[in-house]
Amino acid sequence: MAEYTLKEIQSQPKVWKSLLDKSSDIERQFESIREECSQSDLIFIGCGTSYYLALSAASVYAKYTTKNVKAVAASDVFIYPDIIFNNKRDMYKSVLISRSGMTTEVIRAAKDIKTKLHKSTCAISCRPGSELVNTCDHAFIIPEADEKSVVMTRSFTSMLLLIQIIASIHSENKAFRDELSELPKAGKRIINDYQHMSEKIFYENRFSKFVYLGQGPFYGLACESMLKIKEMSLSSSEAYHSLEFRHGPMAMADEDMLLTFFISDHGKKEDIALLREMKTLGVKTLVICEKSDEAIDLAADYLVEMNSGISDFARMVLTMPVPQLLGYYCAKSKGLDPDNPKNLTQVVEI
Ligand code: F1P
């Protein structure tokens, strides 16, 4: 077995470092579109993993630049353009996200925005020379984050980090930029510390349901984690805004469920109350947080403590290696090949 996926998960801190080392080039490139970006609202567009990336990227960008930013699935851009752009079509700068730059819906969205709305477009991708990159007016490309695997892991975190770097440049926020530079070291430590735990979870349990909960910028990460376990291990999985889980989905809670909580600094009080309540329903809990406390220690069956000293919006990529490893090890525990998930291909072309 080739084991691309595991190597790509493990390589993330190295790729983040090489991306951070290119911050000056990214800055130079951003200066050519600064004015246009400053005058527009932003819309992040993608499919699958790249759509979930758009959700988290939109939160981070809105937070630091105080701009109006939204995320949409690429298909809605050409199926429901009126809902997305309504009568404000001149206001938006579109950012199209795609690892391959070949996904049909993303390319169609980019072409429609250019030809029907006459607006310029910007691509975020891992493949130079792709159709998306050639269609867009600007492109930020990170070839070192590209992957052999079908399932996106380091491309997700690296393209998210790239957008965070751009947000730090756009907002001229040096403190945010300094926080981002700490990520590779913390990421390496987290992978070393928690790889074994991620494997052990599946020696100790056989879950039939997986749920991921996160608020704000962590909601897109919860969705992406849900997709990792689904794609690699063919397991039923769902993601919700944390407090939404109480509005119906908790009917499904029982001992066959692994409930993963992304606990943020912003929503810690509400998150912990929910965690304690769910624990009483018999679920197994996995908590991913910056720092634990007595209440978390008591209610978490499995705990990932990042201890990074980095704030909520800057440390987002640090939360991802463990959910990616869960997908990988769950697949292994079921005798599946995470490099070659059933029914999936690296690029979805229609
Ligand atoms: C997005 C995507 C992935 C999915 C699969 C096929 O691709 O749909 O989300 O996991 O690998 O591609 P892209 O537009 O980012 O290349």
Short mmCIF file of N, CA, C and O and ligand atoms in Angstrom, two decimals, residues 46-53 97-106 124-125 127 132 149-152 155 159 224 227-228 231 344-348, ligand 1:
data_model
loop_
_atom_site.label_atom_id
_atom_site.label_comp_id
_atom_site.label_asym_id
_atom_site.label_seq_id
_atom_site.Cartn_x
_atom_site.Cartn_y
_atom_site.Cartn_z
N GLY A 46 -16.17 27.41 -3.47
CA GLY A 46 -15.47 26.13 -3.65
C GLY A 46 -16.45 24.97 -3.66
O GLY A 46 -17.67 25.16 -3.48
N CYS A 47 -15.92 23.77 -3.85
CA CYS A 47 -16.73 22.54 -3.78
C CYS A 47 -16.09 21.59 -2.78
O CYS A 47 -14.86 21.53 -2.69
N GLY A 48 -16.89 20.79 -2.09
CA GLY A 48 -16.38 19.75 -1.18
C GLY A 48 -15.49 20.36 -0.12
O GLY A 48 -15.83 21.38 0.52
N THR A 49 -14.31 19.78 0.06
CA THR A 49 -13.35 20.31 1.04
C THR A 49 -13.10 21.80 0.82
O THR A 49 -13.01 22.58 1.77
N SER A 50 -13.01 22.20 -0.44
CA SER A 50 -12.70 23.61 -0.73
C SER A 50 -13.88 24.53 -0.37
O SER A 50 -13.68 25.71 -0.10
N TYR A 51 -15.10 24.00 -0.35
CA TYR A 51 -16.25 24.79 0.14
C TYR A 51 -16.16 24.94 1.67
O TYR A 51 -16.37 26.03 2.21
N TYR A 52 -15.80 23.85 2.36
CA TYR A 52 -15.67 23.95 3.82
C TYR A 52 -14.53 24.92 4.19
O TYR A 52 -14.61 25.65 5.16
N LEU A 53 -13.51 24.90 3.36
CA LEU A 53 -12.41 25.85 3.54
C LEU A 53 -12.93 27.28 3.36
O LEU A 53 -12.60 28.18 4.14
N ILE A 97 -11.67 28.77 -4.79
CA ILE A 97 -10.70 27.88 -4.13
C ILE A 97 -10.81 26.48 -4.75
O ILE A 97 -11.91 25.92 -4.83
N SER A 98 -9.67 25.92 -5.16
CA SER A 98 -9.69 24.55 -5.70
C SER A 98 -8.27 23.99 -5.72
O SER A 98 -7.39 24.58 -6.36
N ARG A 99 -8.06 22.88 -5.02
CA ARG A 99 -6.74 22.24 -5.06
C ARG A 99 -6.32 21.99 -6.50
O ARG A 99 -5.24 22.37 -6.92
N SER A 100 -7.20 21.32 -7.27
CA SER A 100 -6.83 20.89 -8.62
C SER A 100 -6.95 22.01 -9.64
O SER A 100 -6.29 21.97 -10.69
N GLY A 101 -7.83 22.97 -9.38
CA GLY A 101 -8.13 23.97 -10.41
C GLY A 101 -8.85 23.37 -11.59
O GLY A 101 -8.93 23.97 -12.66
N MET A 102 -9.40 22.16 -11.42
CA MET A 102 -10.05 21.47 -12.54
C MET A 102 -11.51 21.11 -12.27
O MET A 102 -12.18 20.54 -13.13
N THR A 103 -11.99 21.38 -11.06
CA THR A 103 -13.37 21.00 -10.70
C THR A 103 -14.37 21.75 -11.58
O THR A 103 -14.33 22.99 -11.66
N THR A 104 -15.26 21.00 -12.21
CA THR A 104 -16.17 21.60 -13.21
C THR A 104 -16.96 22.79 -12.67
O THR A 104 -17.01 23.84 -13.31
N GLU A 105 -17.59 22.62 -11.49
CA GLU A 105 -18.46 23.70 -10.99
C GLU A 105 -17.66 24.98 -10.69
O GLU A 105 -18.16 26.09 -10.88
N VAL A 106 -16.44 24.80 -10.20
CA VAL A 106 -15.64 25.98 -9.83
C VAL A 106 -15.24 26.74 -11.11
O VAL A 106 -15.29 27.98 -11.16
N ILE A 124 -7.35 30.52 -5.63
CA ILE A 124 -6.44 29.96 -4.62
C ILE A 124 -6.33 28.49 -4.99
O ILE A 124 -7.35 27.77 -5.02
N SER A 125 -5.12 28.02 -5.31
CA SER A 125 -5.01 26.65 -5.83
C SER A 125 -3.63 26.06 -5.53
O SER A 125 -2.73 26.75 -5.06
N ARG A 127 -2.34 24.00 -8.09
CA ARG A 127 -1.84 23.59 -9.42
C ARG A 127 -1.67 24.76 -10.38
O ARG A 127 -2.65 25.31 -10.88
N LEU A 132 -8.66 26.64 -14.01
CA LEU A 132 -9.14 27.70 -13.11
C LEU A 132 -8.12 28.85 -13.05
O LEU A 132 -8.48 30.01 -13.17
N SER A 149 -2.91 11.97 -2.89
CA SER A 149 -4.14 11.35 -2.39
C SER A 149 -5.38 11.94 -3.02
O SER A 149 -5.39 13.10 -3.42
N VAL A 150 -6.43 11.12 -3.03
CA VAL A 150 -7.74 11.61 -3.45
C VAL A 150 -8.24 12.61 -2.41
O VAL A 150 -8.72 13.70 -2.73
N VAL A 151 -8.10 12.21 -1.15
CA VAL A 151 -8.65 12.99 -0.04
C VAL A 151 -7.72 14.17 0.28
O VAL A 151 -6.51 14.00 0.40
N MET A 152 -8.32 15.35 0.44
CA MET A 152 -7.51 16.55 0.70
C MET A 152 -7.18 16.66 2.19
O MET A 152 -8.06 16.60 3.04
N SER A 155 -3.53 20.09 1.64
CA SER A 155 -3.96 21.18 0.74
C SER A 155 -5.01 22.03 1.45
O SER A 155 -5.05 23.26 1.29
N MET A 159 -4.04 25.86 2.15
CA MET A 159 -4.78 26.94 1.47
C MET A 159 -5.48 27.82 2.50
O MET A 159 -5.60 29.03 2.31
N GLU A 224 -15.32 19.87 7.57
CA GLU A 224 -14.20 19.21 6.89
C GLU A 224 -13.83 17.90 7.62
O GLU A 224 -13.52 16.89 6.98
N LEU A 227 -16.20 15.30 6.67
CA LEU A 227 -15.94 14.76 5.33
C LEU A 227 -14.76 13.78 5.34
O LEU A 227 -14.76 12.78 4.62
N LYS A 228 -13.74 14.06 6.19
CA LYS A 228 -12.55 13.17 6.22
C LYS A 228 -12.94 11.76 6.64
O LYS A 228 -12.52 10.79 6.04
N GLU A 231 -15.13 10.16 3.81
CA GLU A 231 -14.41 9.79 2.58
C GLU A 231 -13.48 8.60 2.82
O GLU A 231 -13.44 7.66 2.04
N LEU A 344 -14.67 7.56 -5.26
CA LEU A 344 -14.12 8.92 -5.35
C LEU A 344 -12.94 9.01 -6.31
O LEU A 344 -12.21 8.05 -6.49
N THR A 345 -12.77 10.18 -6.88
CA THR A 345 -11.59 10.47 -7.71
C THR A 345 -10.98 11.78 -7.23
O THR A 345 -11.65 12.57 -6.56
N GLN A 346 -9.73 12.02 -7.60
CA GLN A 346 -9.05 13.24 -7.13
C GLN A 346 -9.74 14.49 -7.64
O GLN A 346 -9.82 15.51 -6.96
N VAL A 347 -10.25 14.41 -8.86
CA VAL A 347 -10.90 15.58 -9.45
C VAL A 347 -12.30 15.19 -9.87
O VAL A 347 -12.49 14.13 -10.48
N VAL A 348 -13.27 16.04 -9.53
CA VAL A 348 -14.64 15.75 -9.95
C VAL A 348 -14.95 16.63 -11.17
O VAL A 348 -15.07 17.85 -11.07
C1 F1P B 1 -12.63 19.33 -4.35
C2 F1P B 1 -13.05 17.87 -4.19
C3 F1P B 1 -12.70 17.35 -2.79
C4 F1P B 1 -12.97 15.88 -2.64
C5 F1P B 1 -12.35 15.04 -3.75
C6 F1P B 1 -12.63 15.64 -5.09
O1 F1P B 1 -11.62 19.49 -5.24
O2 F1P B 1 -14.42 17.77 -4.44
O3 F1P B 1 -13.41 18.03 -1.81
O4 F1P B 1 -12.43 15.45 -1.43
O5 F1P B 1 -11.01 14.92 -3.52
O6 F1P B 1 -12.35 17.05 -5.11
P1 F1P B 1 -10.88 20.81 -5.64
O7 F1P B 1 -11.84 21.68 -6.40
O8 F1P B 1 -10.40 21.49 -4.40
O9 F1P B 1 -9.75 20.31 -6.50
#
